[in-house]
Amino acid sequence: MKILLTGRAGQLGWELQRTLSPLAEVTAFDRVGLDLADPGAIARVVRAVKPQLIVNAAAYTAVDRAETESESAHAVNAAAPEILVREAGRLGAALIHYSTDYVFDGNKAGAYDESDAANPAGVYGRSKLLGEQAISASGVPHLIFRTGWVYSARGRNFLLTMLRLAREQAELKVVADQFGAPTWARMIAEATAQVIARCGTDANGIVETIHGQRGIYHLTAAGRTSRHGFAEALLREAGLATPVHPIATSGYPLPAPRPMNSELSCLKLAARFGVALPDWESSMRLCLGEIGPGR
Ligand SMILES: NC(=O)c1ccc[n+]([C@@H]2O[C@H](COP(=O)([O-])OP(=O)(O)OC[C@H]3O[C@@H](n4cnc5c(N)ncnc54)[C@H](OP(=O)(O)O)[C@@H]3O)[C@@H](O)[C@H]2O)c1
């Protein structure tokens, strides 16, 4: 089976390239090889590679910058997935795509499930929702995995930022009223590989199986914490004594609004595919182990 992977230089794309390679022939692209803001390039590259499965890990993820760069966010997060899924349909291929907790406004009291209405509060969330909608409406076999609070040992993320700031500053202030599940990109990649393996790695069989199971699935680590809880657990585990003071979201204003509740229920994924991620704290420890003592 041939997989075309986008976003290979990103947190998730890097992990996917590594994790999917034993399962299939993976042709992976970074922005230089395939610029998703260029519709002609998408069609050209997909038609040249002729994959049975497209895995789209690329995205415009600069949540705050998106507020003033909505055209770029829409090109990559809304228009590009629409073209990717159209090209997949043309080839008789399937698409795996990733989306975000930011499609929700964060006002729900409990965990969001896939049937909850989306209501994004910012440009990034709206652009990602448009991408989801284009894929869902296409009729092409697809799986959309919504995740949240993604970190990894490389790239730009909350975990690496906290480790750096804890060394640079005498104390940290971190918001304590936003809740979610910190999710290691490797775990998302491994869950994706398990789902693909369960769908079968036979080129035609997988497209049919994905078609039968098509839809949106929530995919985050188990458990729930606040940004502050995550930072405290992280520094404790990393052996850093820098105090972390809890503050309210209103004390740390940012251009884009954040959902206060990002908790996603992953029961549908477990029921359909038998796949569930470990709790956020054990994954965090594994990731710290990967980063090593120099952290
Ligand atoms: N990060 C999170 O906390 C989070 C939370 C929820 C959902 N998600 C979703 O999870 C998925 C993976 O995110 P991630 O954390 O791996 O993001 P990431 O580390 O920012 O990686 C995204 C990748 O997309 C690439 N990209 C951006 N614009 C592009 C373009 N025009 N053409 C081609 N590639 C382009 C970036 O390339 P450059 O390196 O050149 O910029 C980057 O390598 C995305 O769908 C994201 O929306 C992420």
Short mmCIF file of C-alpha atoms in Angstrom, two decimals, residues 174-293:
data_model
loop_
_atom_site.label_atom_id
_atom_site.label_comp_id
_atom_site.label_asym_id
_atom_site.label_seq_id
_atom_site.Cartn_x
_atom_site.Cartn_y
_atom_site.Cartn_z
CA VAL A 174 0.35 29.38 34.13
CA VAL A 175 -3.39 29.46 33.49
CA ALA A 176 -5.29 27.13 35.78
CA ASP A 177 -8.83 27.48 34.37
CA GLN A 178 -8.37 25.82 30.96
CA PHE A 179 -8.81 22.06 30.99
CA GLY A 180 -7.86 19.35 28.50
CA ALA A 181 -5.67 16.30 27.96
CA PRO A 182 -2.03 16.90 26.96
CA THR A 183 -1.42 14.47 24.10
CA TRP A 184 1.96 13.24 22.87
CA ALA A 185 2.20 13.33 19.07
CA ARG A 186 3.80 9.88 19.12
CA MET A 187 0.67 8.42 20.71
CA ILE A 188 -1.51 9.97 17.99
CA ALA A 189 0.80 8.47 15.35
CA GLU A 190 0.75 5.06 17.01
CA ALA A 191 -3.04 5.12 17.34
CA THR A 192 -3.26 6.07 13.66
CA ALA A 193 -1.02 3.12 12.76
CA GLN A 194 -3.18 0.77 14.85
CA VAL A 195 -6.33 2.00 13.16
CA ILE A 196 -4.74 1.54 9.72
CA ALA A 197 -3.54 -1.94 10.67
CA ARG A 198 -7.06 -2.82 11.85
CA CYS A 199 -8.50 -1.58 8.56
CA GLY A 200 -6.03 -3.90 6.77
CA THR A 201 -3.00 -2.91 4.78
CA ASP A 202 -4.29 -4.41 1.54
CA ALA A 203 -4.54 -1.46 -0.85
CA ASN A 204 -8.17 -1.92 -1.89
CA GLY A 205 -9.48 -3.45 1.34
CA ILE A 206 -8.39 -0.47 3.41
CA VAL A 207 -10.31 2.05 1.33
CA GLU A 208 -13.51 -0.01 1.67
CA THR A 209 -13.03 -0.49 5.42
CA ILE A 210 -12.37 3.20 6.01
CA HIS A 211 -15.48 3.97 3.98
CA GLY A 212 -17.52 1.70 6.29
CA GLN A 213 -16.13 3.46 9.39
CA ARG A 214 -15.90 6.98 7.92
CA GLY A 215 -16.43 9.96 10.16
CA ILE A 216 -15.01 12.04 12.99
CA TYR A 217 -13.26 10.45 15.98
CA HIS A 218 -11.89 12.12 19.08
CA LEU A 219 -8.31 11.09 19.83
CA THR A 220 -6.56 12.47 22.91
CA ALA A 221 -4.72 11.05 25.91
CA ALA A 222 -6.93 9.76 28.72
CA GLY A 223 -7.55 11.93 31.76
CA ARG A 224 -7.85 15.65 32.23
CA THR A 225 -5.83 18.44 33.77
CA SER A 226 -5.39 22.19 33.59
CA ARG A 227 -2.50 23.95 31.85
CA HIS A 228 -1.20 24.67 35.34
CA GLY A 229 -1.59 21.03 36.41
CA PHE A 230 0.32 19.93 33.31
CA ALA A 231 3.14 22.39 33.96
CA GLU A 232 3.44 21.38 37.62
CA ALA A 233 3.51 17.65 36.84
CA LEU A 234 6.02 18.25 34.05
CA LEU A 235 8.50 20.25 36.12
CA ARG A 236 8.17 17.82 39.04
CA GLU A 237 8.94 14.90 36.74
CA ALA A 238 11.82 16.79 35.10
CA GLY A 239 13.33 17.56 38.52
CA LEU A 240 12.94 21.33 38.11
CA ALA A 241 12.05 23.21 41.30
CA THR A 242 10.79 26.43 39.65
CA PRO A 243 7.48 27.36 41.34
CA VAL A 244 4.42 27.42 39.06
CA HIS A 245 1.72 29.87 40.16
CA PRO A 246 -1.87 29.41 38.97
CA ILE A 247 -3.46 32.36 37.16
CA ALA A 248 -6.75 32.93 35.37
CA THR A 249 -7.02 33.09 31.57
CA SER A 250 -7.94 36.75 31.95
CA GLY A 251 -4.48 37.33 33.47
CA TYR A 252 -2.75 36.12 30.30
CA PRO A 253 -4.52 37.79 27.36
CA LEU A 254 -3.80 36.41 23.89
CA PRO A 255 -5.09 37.45 20.44
CA ALA A 256 -7.14 34.24 19.91
CA PRO A 257 -9.69 32.95 22.42
CA ARG A 258 -9.01 29.48 23.88
CA PRO A 259 -11.70 26.93 24.80
CA MET A 260 -11.87 26.71 28.61
CA ASN A 261 -12.89 23.06 28.30
CA SER A 262 -11.01 21.02 25.69
CA GLU A 263 -11.85 17.60 27.10
CA LEU A 264 -12.79 15.16 24.32
CA SER A 265 -14.47 11.80 24.92
CA CYS A 266 -12.65 9.10 22.96
CA LEU A 267 -15.21 6.31 23.52
CA LYS A 268 -16.22 6.13 19.85
CA LEU A 269 -12.65 5.38 18.75
CA ALA A 270 -12.33 2.70 21.43
CA ALA A 271 -15.67 1.13 20.47
CA ARG A 272 -15.06 1.12 16.69
CA PHE A 273 -11.35 0.35 16.53
CA GLY A 274 -10.40 -0.94 20.01
CA VAL A 275 -7.85 1.88 20.25
CA ALA A 276 -7.39 4.08 23.34
CA LEU A 277 -4.48 6.28 24.35
CA PRO A 278 -2.82 5.98 27.77
CA ASP A 279 -3.34 8.67 30.39
CA TRP A 280 -1.63 12.01 29.79
CA GLU A 281 0.78 11.69 32.72
CA SER A 282 2.33 8.38 31.69
CA SER A 283 2.78 9.62 28.10
CA MET A 284 4.39 12.80 29.40
CA ARG A 285 6.91 10.70 31.34
CA LEU A 286 7.73 8.67 28.23
CA CYS A 287 8.24 11.84 26.21
CA LEU A 288 10.51 13.29 28.90
CA GLY A 289 12.50 10.06 28.77
CA GLU A 290 12.90 10.59 25.03
CA ILE A 291 14.04 14.20 25.49
CA GLY A 292 16.67 12.93 27.93
CA PRO A 293 18.58 14.39 30.85
#
